[in-house]
Short mmCIF file of N, CA, C and O in Angstrom, two decimals:
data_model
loop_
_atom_site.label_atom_id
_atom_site.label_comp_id
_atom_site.label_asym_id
_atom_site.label_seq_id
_atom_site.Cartn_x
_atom_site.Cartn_y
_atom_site.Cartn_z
N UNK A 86 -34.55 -68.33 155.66
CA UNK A 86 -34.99 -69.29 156.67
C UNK A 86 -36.49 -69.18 156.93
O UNK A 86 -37.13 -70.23 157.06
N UNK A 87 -37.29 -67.66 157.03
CA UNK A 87 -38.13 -67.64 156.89
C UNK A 87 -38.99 -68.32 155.98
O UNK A 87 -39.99 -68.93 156.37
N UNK A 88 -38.67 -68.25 154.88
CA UNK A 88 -39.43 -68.57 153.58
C UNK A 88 -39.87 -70.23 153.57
O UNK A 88 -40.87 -70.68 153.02
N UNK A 89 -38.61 -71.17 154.48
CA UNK A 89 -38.89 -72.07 154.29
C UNK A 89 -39.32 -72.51 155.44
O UNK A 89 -39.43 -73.74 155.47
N UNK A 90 -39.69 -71.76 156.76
CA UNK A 90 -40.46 -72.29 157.76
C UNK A 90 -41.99 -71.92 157.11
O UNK A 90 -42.89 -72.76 157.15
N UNK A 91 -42.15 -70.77 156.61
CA UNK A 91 -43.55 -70.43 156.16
C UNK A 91 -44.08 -71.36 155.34
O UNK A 91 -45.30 -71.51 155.40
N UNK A 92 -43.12 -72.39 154.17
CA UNK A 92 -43.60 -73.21 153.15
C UNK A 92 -44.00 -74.66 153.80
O UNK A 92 -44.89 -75.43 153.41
N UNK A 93 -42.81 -74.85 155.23
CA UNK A 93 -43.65 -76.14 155.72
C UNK A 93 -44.69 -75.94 156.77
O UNK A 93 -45.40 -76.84 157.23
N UNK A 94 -44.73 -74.76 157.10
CA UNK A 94 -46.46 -74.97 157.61
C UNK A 94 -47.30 -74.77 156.71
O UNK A 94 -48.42 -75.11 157.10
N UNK A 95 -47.29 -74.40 155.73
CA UNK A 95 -48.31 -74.57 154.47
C UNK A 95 -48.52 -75.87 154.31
O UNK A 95 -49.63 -76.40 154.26
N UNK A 96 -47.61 -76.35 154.24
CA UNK A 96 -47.59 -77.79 153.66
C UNK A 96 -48.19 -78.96 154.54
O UNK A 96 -48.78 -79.93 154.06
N UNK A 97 -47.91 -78.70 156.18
CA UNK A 97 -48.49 -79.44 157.30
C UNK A 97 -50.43 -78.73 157.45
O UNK A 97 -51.45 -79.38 157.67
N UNK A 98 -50.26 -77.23 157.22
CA UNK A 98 -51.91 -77.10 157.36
C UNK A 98 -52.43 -77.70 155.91
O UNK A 98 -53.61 -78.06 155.99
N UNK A 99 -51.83 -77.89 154.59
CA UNK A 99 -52.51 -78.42 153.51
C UNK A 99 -52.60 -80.23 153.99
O UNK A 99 -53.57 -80.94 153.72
N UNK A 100 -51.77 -80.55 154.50
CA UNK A 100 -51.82 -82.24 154.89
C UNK A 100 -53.19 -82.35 156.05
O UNK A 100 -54.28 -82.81 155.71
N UNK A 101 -52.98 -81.96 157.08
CA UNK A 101 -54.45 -81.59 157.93
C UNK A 101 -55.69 -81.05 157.18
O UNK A 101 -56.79 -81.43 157.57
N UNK A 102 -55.61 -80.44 156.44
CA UNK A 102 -56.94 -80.04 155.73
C UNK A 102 -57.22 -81.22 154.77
O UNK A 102 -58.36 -81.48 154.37
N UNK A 103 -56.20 -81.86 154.47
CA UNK A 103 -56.57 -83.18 153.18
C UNK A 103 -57.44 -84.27 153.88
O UNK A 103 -58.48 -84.73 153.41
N UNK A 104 -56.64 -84.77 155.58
CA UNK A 104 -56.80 -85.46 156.02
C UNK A 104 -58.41 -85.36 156.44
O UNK A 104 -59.17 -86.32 156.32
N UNK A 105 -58.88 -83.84 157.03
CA UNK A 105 -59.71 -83.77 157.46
C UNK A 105 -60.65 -83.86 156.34
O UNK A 105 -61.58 -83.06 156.45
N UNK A 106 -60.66 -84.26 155.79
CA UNK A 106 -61.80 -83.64 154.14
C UNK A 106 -62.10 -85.18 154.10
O UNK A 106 -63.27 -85.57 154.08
N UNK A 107 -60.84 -86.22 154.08
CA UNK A 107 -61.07 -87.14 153.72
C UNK A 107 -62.08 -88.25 154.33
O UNK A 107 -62.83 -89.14 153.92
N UNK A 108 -61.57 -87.53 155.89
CA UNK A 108 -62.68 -88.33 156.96
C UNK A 108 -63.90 -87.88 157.33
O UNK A 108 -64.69 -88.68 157.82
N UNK A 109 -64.21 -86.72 157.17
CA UNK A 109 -65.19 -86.46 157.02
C UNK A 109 -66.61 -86.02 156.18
O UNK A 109 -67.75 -85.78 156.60
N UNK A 110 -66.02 -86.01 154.72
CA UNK A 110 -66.78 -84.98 153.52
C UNK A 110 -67.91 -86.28 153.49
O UNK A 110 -67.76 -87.11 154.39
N UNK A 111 -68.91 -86.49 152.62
CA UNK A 111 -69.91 -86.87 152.54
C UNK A 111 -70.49 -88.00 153.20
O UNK A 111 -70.92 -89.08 152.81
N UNK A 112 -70.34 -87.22 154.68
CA UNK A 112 -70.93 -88.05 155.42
C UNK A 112 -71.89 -87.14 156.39
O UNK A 112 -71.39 -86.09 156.79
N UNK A 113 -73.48 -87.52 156.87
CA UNK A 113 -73.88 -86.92 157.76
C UNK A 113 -73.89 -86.79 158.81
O UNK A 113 -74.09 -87.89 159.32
N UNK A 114 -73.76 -85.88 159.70
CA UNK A 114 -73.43 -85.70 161.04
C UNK A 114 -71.87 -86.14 160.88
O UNK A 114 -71.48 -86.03 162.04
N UNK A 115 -70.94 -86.50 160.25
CA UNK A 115 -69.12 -86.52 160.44
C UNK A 115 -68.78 -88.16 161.05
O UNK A 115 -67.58 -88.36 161.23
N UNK A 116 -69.64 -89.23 161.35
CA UNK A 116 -69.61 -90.25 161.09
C UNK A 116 -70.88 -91.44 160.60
O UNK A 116 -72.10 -91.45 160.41
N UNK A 117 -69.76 -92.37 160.54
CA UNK A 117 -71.33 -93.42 160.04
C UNK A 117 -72.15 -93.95 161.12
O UNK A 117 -71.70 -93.54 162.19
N UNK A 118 -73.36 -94.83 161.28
CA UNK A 118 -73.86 -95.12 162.31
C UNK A 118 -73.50 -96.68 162.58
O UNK A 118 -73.29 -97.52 161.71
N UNK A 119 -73.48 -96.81 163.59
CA UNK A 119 -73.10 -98.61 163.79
C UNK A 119 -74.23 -99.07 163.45
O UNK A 119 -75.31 -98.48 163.34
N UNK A 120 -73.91 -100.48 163.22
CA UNK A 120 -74.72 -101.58 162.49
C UNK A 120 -75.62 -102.20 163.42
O UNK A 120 -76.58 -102.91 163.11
N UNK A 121 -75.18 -101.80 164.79
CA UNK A 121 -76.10 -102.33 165.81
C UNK A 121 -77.48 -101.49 165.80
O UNK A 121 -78.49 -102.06 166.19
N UNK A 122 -77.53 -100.28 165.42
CA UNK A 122 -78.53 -99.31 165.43
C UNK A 122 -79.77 -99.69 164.81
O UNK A 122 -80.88 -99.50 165.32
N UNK A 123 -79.43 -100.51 163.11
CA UNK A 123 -80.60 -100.94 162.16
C UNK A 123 -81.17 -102.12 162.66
O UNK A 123 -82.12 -102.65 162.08
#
Protein backbone atom coordinates (compact mmCIF):
# COMPACT_ATOMS: atom_id res chain seq x y z
CA UNK A 1 0.00 0.00 0.00
CA UNK A 2 2.86 1.97 0.75
CA UNK A 3 4.61 1.59 -2.46
CA UNK A 4 1.71 2.78 -4.25
CA UNK A 5 0.90 5.88 -2.19
CA UNK A 6 4.71 6.79 -2.58
CA UNK A 7 4.37 6.24 -6.63
CA UNK A 8 1.32 8.66 -6.80
CA UNK A 9 2.89 11.41 -5.13
CA UNK A 10 5.74 11.07 -7.40
CA UNK A 11 3.62 11.23 -10.05
CA UNK A 12 1.41 14.41 -8.74
CA UNK A 13 4.96 16.26 -7.67
CA UNK A 14 6.28 15.19 -11.41
CA UNK A 15 2.76 16.73 -12.92
CA UNK A 16 3.35 20.12 -10.75
CA UNK A 17 6.89 20.36 -11.68
CA UNK A 18 5.85 19.86 -15.57
CA UNK A 19 3.20 22.32 -15.14
CA UNK A 20 5.37 24.74 -13.45
CA UNK A 21 8.28 24.58 -16.08
CA UNK A 22 5.79 25.03 -18.64
CA UNK A 23 4.49 28.39 -17.41
CA UNK A 24 7.19 29.72 -16.51
CA UNK A 25 10.74 28.60 -18.27
CA UNK A 26 11.89 31.19 -20.78
CA UNK A 27 10.40 33.91 -19.70
CA UNK A 28 11.82 37.01 -17.76
CA UNK A 29 10.78 37.94 -14.51
CA UNK A 30 7.93 34.57 -14.78
CA UNK A 31 5.53 36.61 -16.93
CA UNK A 32 5.03 38.52 -20.14
CA UNK A 33 4.42 42.28 -20.10
CA UNK A 34 1.03 43.69 -21.29
CA UNK A 35 0.72 45.32 -24.51
CA UNK A 36 -0.48 48.39 -22.89
CA UNK A 37 3.11 49.00 -21.51
CA UNK A 38 4.86 49.49 -25.30
Amino acid sequence: MSVILLEAMGALALLIFIVWWTMFAGRKGGERPDDSER
